[in-house]
Tab-separated table of C-alpha atoms in Angstrom:
chain	number	residue	atom	x	y	z
A	1	MET	CA	149.002	107.597	92.195
A	2	GLU	CA	148.722	111.247	90.785
A	3	SER	CA	147.925	113.964	93.351
A	4	MET	CA	144.573	115.304	93.513
A	5	SER	CA	143.459	118.461	95.213
A	6	TRP	CA	141.329	118.308	98.276
A	7	PRO	CA	138.226	119.849	96.544
A	8	ARG	CA	138.506	117.431	93.731
A	9	ARG	CA	138.692	114.527	96.161
A	10	ALA	CA	135.840	115.902	98.213
A	11	TRP	CA	133.555	116.281	95.047
A	12	LEU	CA	134.418	112.723	93.719
A	13	ARG	CA	133.425	111.341	97.193
A	14	VAL	CA	130.116	113.178	97.412
A	15	ARG	CA	129.087	113.302	93.771
A	16	TRP	CA	127.090	110.194	93.279
A	17	PRO	CA	125.801	110.068	96.786
A	18	LEU	CA	124.408	113.564	96.170
A	19	VAL	CA	122.969	112.519	92.778
A	20	ALA	CA	121.396	109.458	94.359
A	21	ALA	CA	119.859	111.572	97.217
A	22	VAL	CA	117.770	113.614	94.735
A	23	GLY	CA	115.656	110.517	94.130
A	24	PRO	CA	114.424	109.862	97.789
A	25	VAL	CA	113.907	113.497	98.322
A	26	ALA	CA	111.674	113.843	95.238
A	27	PHE	CA	109.956	110.677	96.261
A	28	GLY	CA	109.229	112.049	99.768
A	29	SER	CA	107.714	115.018	98.500
A	30	ASN	CA	105.272	112.984	96.384
A	31	TYR	CA	103.636	111.807	99.426
A	32	VAL	CA	102.595	115.263	100.708
A	33	VAL	CA	101.436	116.499	97.142
A	34	THR	CA	99.412	113.305	96.536
A	35	HIS	CA	97.932	113.293	100.100
A	36	HIS	CA	96.905	116.919	100.055
A	37	LEU	CA	96.469	118.049	96.360
A	38	LEU	CA	95.525	115.118	94.308
A	39	PRO	CA	92.057	113.495	93.954
A	40	GLY	CA	91.436	110.422	95.906
A	41	GLY	CA	89.444	107.294	94.807
A	42	THR	CA	91.084	106.772	91.378
A	43	PRO	CA	94.573	105.425	92.288
A	44	LEU	CA	95.038	103.667	88.870
A	45	TRP	CA	94.369	106.952	86.884
A	46	GLY	CA	96.502	108.958	89.449
A	47	SER	CA	99.315	106.383	88.873
A	48	ALA	CA	98.898	106.449	84.989
A	49	ILE	CA	98.982	110.323	85.077
A	50	ARG	CA	102.069	110.255	87.004
A	51	ALA	CA	104.000	107.560	85.021
A	52	LEU	CA	103.193	107.942	81.393
A	53	PRO	CA	103.755	111.596	80.729
A	54	ALA	CA	107.197	111.358	82.640
A	55	GLY	CA	108.072	108.294	80.496
A	56	LEU	CA	107.132	110.160	77.227
A	57	VAL	CA	109.075	113.170	78.102
A	58	LEU	CA	112.171	111.170	78.849
A	59	LEU	CA	111.759	109.032	75.635
A	60	LEU	CA	111.513	112.219	73.657
A	61	VAL	CA	115.055	113.104	75.171
A	62	ALA	CA	116.480	109.650	74.689
A	63	ARG	CA	115.156	109.089	71.338
A	64	ARG	CA	115.904	105.314	71.474
A	65	LEU	CA	113.551	102.271	71.600
A	66	PRO	CA	114.436	98.940	73.393
A	67	ARG	CA	116.445	96.376	71.432
A	68	GLY	CA	116.827	92.662	72.066
A	69	ALA	CA	116.595	91.609	75.581
A	70	TRP	CA	115.655	95.031	76.592
A	71	TRP	CA	112.086	94.598	75.270
A	72	TRP	CA	111.225	92.042	77.998
A	73	ARG	CA	113.578	93.592	80.713
A	74	SER	CA	111.618	96.723	80.304
A	75	VAL	CA	108.378	95.039	80.875
A	76	VAL	CA	109.691	93.275	84.002
A	77	LEU	CA	111.259	96.456	85.358
A	78	GLY	CA	108.376	98.831	84.233
A	79	THR	CA	105.905	96.511	86.121
A	80	LEU	CA	108.010	96.314	89.312
A	81	ASN	CA	109.329	99.846	89.583
A	82	MET	CA	106.498	101.745	87.921
A	83	GLY	CA	103.339	99.876	87.287
A	84	ILE	CA	102.287	98.143	90.355
A	85	PHE	CA	104.618	100.258	92.449
A	86	PHE	CA	103.045	103.358	91.561
A	87	CYS	CA	99.423	102.188	92.229
A	88	LEU	CA	100.444	100.964	95.608
A	89	VAL	CA	102.247	104.108	96.491
A	90	TYR	CA	99.258	106.174	95.493
A	91	VAL	CA	97.002	104.000	97.716
A	92	ALA	CA	99.286	104.414	100.746
A	93	ALA	CA	99.787	108.294	100.274
A	94	GLN	CA	95.917	108.416	100.253
A	95	LEU	CA	95.265	106.288	103.372
A	96	LEU	CA	98.354	107.157	105.523
A	97	PRO	CA	99.850	110.435	107.010
A	98	SER	CA	102.825	111.579	104.832
A	99	SER	CA	105.199	110.806	107.535
A	100	VAL	CA	104.071	107.253	108.041
A	101	ALA	CA	103.782	106.471	104.340
A	102	ALA	CA	107.337	107.707	103.591
A	103	SER	CA	108.815	106.001	106.654
A	104	LEU	CA	107.536	102.618	105.972
A	105	MET	CA	109.021	102.825	102.481
A	106	SER	CA	112.253	103.670	104.010
A	107	LEU	CA	112.750	100.225	105.350
A	108	SER	CA	113.827	99.493	101.909
A	109	PRO	CA	117.617	99.305	102.703
A	110	LEU	CA	116.929	95.878	104.339
A	111	ALA	CA	115.122	94.663	101.313
A	112	ILE	CA	117.675	96.218	98.885
A	113	ALA	CA	120.545	94.624	100.782
A	114	GLY	CA	118.907	91.296	100.732
A	115	ALA	CA	117.870	91.386	97.021
A	116	ALA	CA	121.508	92.607	96.221
A	117	TRP	CA	122.933	89.654	98.205
A	118	LEU	CA	120.748	87.087	96.449
A	119	LEU	CA	120.804	88.529	92.852
A	120	LEU	CA	124.251	90.477	92.644
A	121	ARG	CA	126.230	88.404	95.274
A	122	GLU	CA	126.838	91.865	96.780
A	123	ARG	CA	127.445	91.230	100.483
A	124	PRO	CA	126.567	94.294	102.721
A	125	THR	CA	129.666	95.536	104.559
A	126	PRO	CA	129.693	96.196	108.081
A	127	ARG	CA	129.404	99.834	107.663
A	128	VAL	CA	126.239	99.437	105.560
A	129	VAL	CA	124.661	97.045	108.138
A	130	VAL	CA	125.525	99.421	111.107
A	131	ALA	CA	124.159	102.375	109.098
A	132	ALA	CA	120.913	100.595	108.139
A	133	ALA	CA	120.553	99.655	111.803
A	134	VAL	CA	120.940	103.207	112.941
A	135	GLY	CA	118.540	104.427	110.070
A	136	GLY	CA	116.066	101.727	111.015
A	137	ALA	CA	115.904	102.785	114.502
A	138	GLY	CA	115.279	106.231	113.302
A	139	VAL	CA	112.463	104.983	111.150
A	140	LEU	CA	110.836	103.239	114.101
A	141	LEU	CA	110.986	106.333	116.137
A	142	ILE	CA	109.277	108.296	113.270
A	143	VAL	CA	106.625	105.718	112.682
A	144	GLY	CA	105.918	104.535	116.197
A	145	THR	CA	105.357	108.053	117.497
A	146	ALA	CA	103.551	109.495	114.477
A	147	THR	CA	100.208	111.230	115.031
A	148	GLY	CA	97.073	110.216	113.025
A	149	ALA	CA	95.090	106.970	112.359
A	150	LEU	CA	97.182	104.146	110.780
A	151	ASP	CA	95.136	102.360	108.103
A	152	GLY	CA	95.911	98.684	107.743
A	153	TRP	CA	95.375	98.702	103.766
A	154	GLY	CA	97.510	101.635	103.755
A	155	ILE	CA	100.443	100.004	105.485
A	156	ALA	CA	100.046	96.791	103.559
A	157	ALA	CA	100.279	98.846	100.247
A	158	SER	CA	103.440	100.762	101.493
A	159	VAL	CA	105.314	97.559	102.519
A	160	ALA	CA	104.272	95.704	99.303
A	161	SER	CA	105.383	98.737	97.157
A	162	MET	CA	108.681	98.829	99.097
A	163	VAL	CA	109.467	95.146	98.444
A	164	LEU	CA	108.601	95.338	94.623
A	165	SER	CA	110.638	98.532	94.144
A	166	SER	CA	113.732	97.088	96.003
A	167	VAL	CA	113.807	93.938	93.772
A	168	GLY	CA	113.124	95.993	90.655
A	169	ALA	CA	116.080	98.584	91.502
A	170	VAL	CA	118.441	95.473	92.077
A	171	LEU	CA	117.517	94.086	88.783
A	172	THR	CA	118.134	97.364	87.136
A	173	LYS	CA	121.586	97.294	88.468
A	174	ARG	CA	122.200	93.693	87.550
A	175	TRP	CA	121.107	94.216	83.921
A	176	GLN	CA	123.056	97.437	83.309
A	177	ASP	CA	125.032	96.955	80.027
A	178	GLY	CA	126.037	100.582	79.281
A	179	THR	CA	122.607	101.687	78.101
A	180	PRO	CA	122.044	105.175	79.502
A	181	VAL	CA	120.178	105.482	82.728
A	182	LEU	CA	117.885	108.121	81.157
A	183	THR	CA	116.911	105.673	78.513
A	184	VAL	CA	116.371	102.786	80.632
A	185	THR	CA	114.208	104.885	83.057
A	186	ALA	CA	112.057	106.100	80.013
A	187	TRP	CA	111.345	102.584	78.875
A	188	GLN	CA	110.273	101.515	82.265
A	189	LEU	CA	108.084	104.617	82.683
A	190	VAL	CA	106.339	104.117	79.365
A	191	VAL	CA	105.647	100.491	80.013
A	192	GLY	CA	104.283	101.111	83.617
A	193	GLY	CA	102.329	104.079	82.345
A	194	LEU	CA	100.789	102.056	79.580
A	195	GLU	CA	99.866	99.238	81.942
A	196	LEU	CA	98.360	101.571	84.433
A	197	LEU	CA	96.425	103.387	81.613
A	198	VAL	CA	94.684	100.091	80.476
A	199	ALA	CA	94.025	99.026	84.088
A	200	ALA	CA	92.576	102.380	84.911
A	201	ALA	CA	90.284	102.485	81.902
A	202	LEU	CA	89.016	98.971	82.644
A	203	VAL	CA	88.627	99.242	86.460
A	204	GLU	CA	87.941	102.937	87.076
A	205	GLY	CA	86.269	103.916	83.813
A	206	ALA	CA	86.674	107.576	82.533
A	207	PRO	CA	89.582	109.627	83.802
A	208	PRO	CA	88.838	112.042	86.691
A	209	SER	CA	88.303	115.705	85.782
A	210	LEU	CA	91.106	117.793	87.240
A	211	THR	CA	91.174	121.438	88.544
A	212	LEU	CA	94.182	123.690	87.768
A	213	THR	CA	95.713	123.028	91.167
A	214	GLU	CA	95.383	119.289	90.561
A	215	THR	CA	96.839	119.553	87.041
A	216	LEU	CA	99.897	121.446	88.197
A	217	ALA	CA	100.281	119.035	91.168
A	218	PHE	CA	100.316	116.123	88.603
A	219	ALA	CA	102.878	117.986	86.554
A	220	TYR	CA	105.020	118.243	89.568
A	221	VAL	CA	104.518	114.674	90.528
A	222	SER	CA	105.310	113.288	86.945
A	223	LEU	CA	108.294	115.502	85.913
A	224	VAL	CA	110.120	116.219	89.286
A	225	ALA	CA	108.940	113.482	91.717
A	226	THR	CA	109.074	110.752	88.986
A	227	ALA	CA	111.152	111.681	85.930
A	228	LEU	CA	113.850	113.440	87.710
A	229	GLY	CA	113.652	111.415	90.745
A	230	PHE	CA	114.095	108.052	89.048
A	231	VAL	CA	116.895	109.130	86.731
A	232	CYS	CA	118.902	110.300	89.829
A	233	TRP	CA	117.971	107.141	91.783
A	234	PHE	CA	119.000	104.709	89.105
A	235	SER	CA	122.146	106.678	88.531
A	236	GLY	CA	123.062	106.025	92.148
A	237	PHE	CA	122.618	102.286	91.684
A	238	ARG	CA	124.840	102.239	88.695
A	239	HIS	CA	127.723	104.046	90.503
A	240	LEU	CA	127.370	102.904	94.124
A	241	PRO	CA	126.753	99.548	95.951
A	242	ALA	CA	123.043	98.685	96.345
A	243	GLY	CA	123.201	98.628	100.103
A	244	ALA	CA	124.715	102.146	100.256
A	245	VAL	CA	122.063	103.691	97.894
A	246	GLY	CA	119.388	101.829	100.039
A	247	VAL	CA	120.623	103.757	103.175
A	248	ILE	CA	120.692	107.032	101.227
A	249	GLY	CA	117.026	106.264	100.408
A	250	LEU	CA	116.282	106.967	104.177
A	251	LEU	CA	116.126	110.509	103.141
A	252	ASN	CA	112.616	109.663	101.886
A	253	PRO	CA	110.932	109.720	105.431
A	254	VAL	CA	113.038	112.751	106.437
A	255	THR	CA	111.516	114.610	103.308
A	256	GLY	CA	108.143	113.257	103.909
A	257	VAL	CA	108.076	114.193	107.679
A	258	ALA	CA	109.473	117.751	107.000
A	259	LEU	CA	107.074	118.500	104.383
A	260	GLY	CA	104.160	116.971	106.349
A	261	VAL	CA	105.043	119.335	109.085
A	262	LEU	CA	105.556	122.482	107.031
A	263	ALA	CA	102.906	122.012	104.392
A	264	GLY	CA	100.542	119.470	105.671
A	265	GLY	CA	99.952	120.723	109.293
A	266	GLU	CA	101.160	117.506	110.739
A	267	VAL	CA	102.790	117.411	114.248
A	268	LEU	CA	106.484	116.647	114.739
A	269	THR	CA	107.254	115.150	118.034
A	270	GLY	CA	110.513	115.091	119.915
A	271	LEU	CA	111.004	111.344	119.304
A	272	GLN	CA	110.227	111.847	115.641
A	273	ALA	CA	112.932	114.657	115.452
A	274	LEU	CA	115.420	112.296	117.170
A	275	GLY	CA	114.411	109.765	114.406
A	276	ILE	CA	115.193	112.120	111.804
A	277	GLY	CA	118.527	112.834	113.372
A	278	LEU	CA	119.321	109.080	113.400
A	279	VAL	CA	118.367	108.804	109.685
A	280	LEU	CA	120.731	111.696	108.754
A	281	VAL	CA	123.496	110.044	110.895
A	282	SER	CA	123.114	106.783	108.979
A	283	VAL	CA	123.342	108.364	105.472
A	284	ALA	CA	126.437	110.265	106.618
A	285	LEU	CA	127.794	106.921	108.124
A	286	VAL	CA	127.519	104.790	104.956
A	287	ASN	CA	129.492	107.195	103.044
A	288	ALA	CA	132.050	108.382	105.485
A	289	GLY	CA	134.510	105.569	104.735
A	290	ARG	CA	134.081	105.262	101.102
A	291	ARG	CA	137.144	105.627	99.123
A	292	THR	CA	137.558	108.490	96.632
A	293	PRO	CA	136.566	106.844	93.345
A	294	ARG	CA	138.498	107.314	90.219
A	295	ASP	CA	136.976	109.596	87.750
A	296	ALA	CA	136.050	106.742	85.324
A	297	PRO	CA	132.785	105.515	83.774
A	298	PRO	CA	130.882	102.518	85.156
A	299	ARG	CA	131.058	98.985	83.549
A	300	GLY	CA	129.791	99.098	79.829
A	301	GLU	CA	129.590	102.782	79.406
A	302	SER	CA	131.468	104.353	76.552
A	303	ALA	CA	134.454	106.598	77.368
A	304	GLN	CA	137.927	107.066	76.259
A	305	VAL	CA	139.647	103.718	76.899
A	306	ARG	CA	142.185	103.819	79.646
A	307	PRO	CA	144.801	101.182	80.226
A	308	ALA	CA	143.337	98.209	82.125
A	309	PRO	CA	144.134	98.453	85.971
A	310	ARG	CA	145.750	95.414	87.866
A	311	VAL	CA	142.174	94.364	88.978
A	312	ALA	CA	139.118	94.876	86.610
A	313	ALA	CA	136.850	97.735	87.659
A	314	SER	CA	134.053	96.187	89.482
A	315	SER	CA	130.677	97.809	88.786
A	316	SER	CA	129.064	97.436	91.915
A	317	SER	CA	131.158	96.639	95.028
A	318	SER	CA	134.398	98.811	94.775
A	319	THR	CA	132.979	102.306	95.442
A	320	CYS	CA	132.049	101.709	99.018
A	321	THR	CA	133.487	100.153	102.147
């Protein structure tokens, strides 16, 4: 094996975990912005305004429409990952404190690991199981000691959105065939945005009038917390095992709690701080034993062809132990 400098090895080890981490950090910021800056009472319109502009921007960059099976796949993924999911997240963000809404969503490592086992035959490694347990304990501390009223409908919406998005993320990984992540994300956002647009017009009537502050908040939610966040999130699923990405997703509550305290005036208790620490430990743990990957593209992506290794490159289970 050719020698590799320490900085190069370190970069290859953390590159895709860092990219994947952008997703949950962006998603965590969405809760605070939605809770404090966006209008309530119109979750369908709020979700449509979040999804459709993001999808159209990415589609302008990708300049490619679905072909073959990607027409129906885009409908399935767009509904799970964007359509129903965004509406439920909007409801949860309006009804729950930012820290609680983000924390409930962070239970997704368990759902992602289960879906990956069923749909990808990707068994979670002991390291991932331990990391998920440590992170889950941290989440319980964050949620169980949170201040503020806990709305039952908000909790139900948050849990349902977590389950749907976990299944959708694993299906996105299962159906990868070399189509660029940005392109697949654009199709999903456009489909989900159009679904939400029709539902909003039928159920909620005319769109809400927006102030300048609300317009700027929607721009952030759509372009940063959605377009950028999902491209990075799905890139993580393409290059890392689903269980490992699920644990990285625990950065979602850390971001939600931190911004809730800094920008929303929410109170951070000592046990919540301990919970945040456990979440960060779990994210470090799941990547600590990961072998340094070779600098090669994932399955199906075009690149200069290299001689086939002794064992064919596995698209989902060879990058993390």
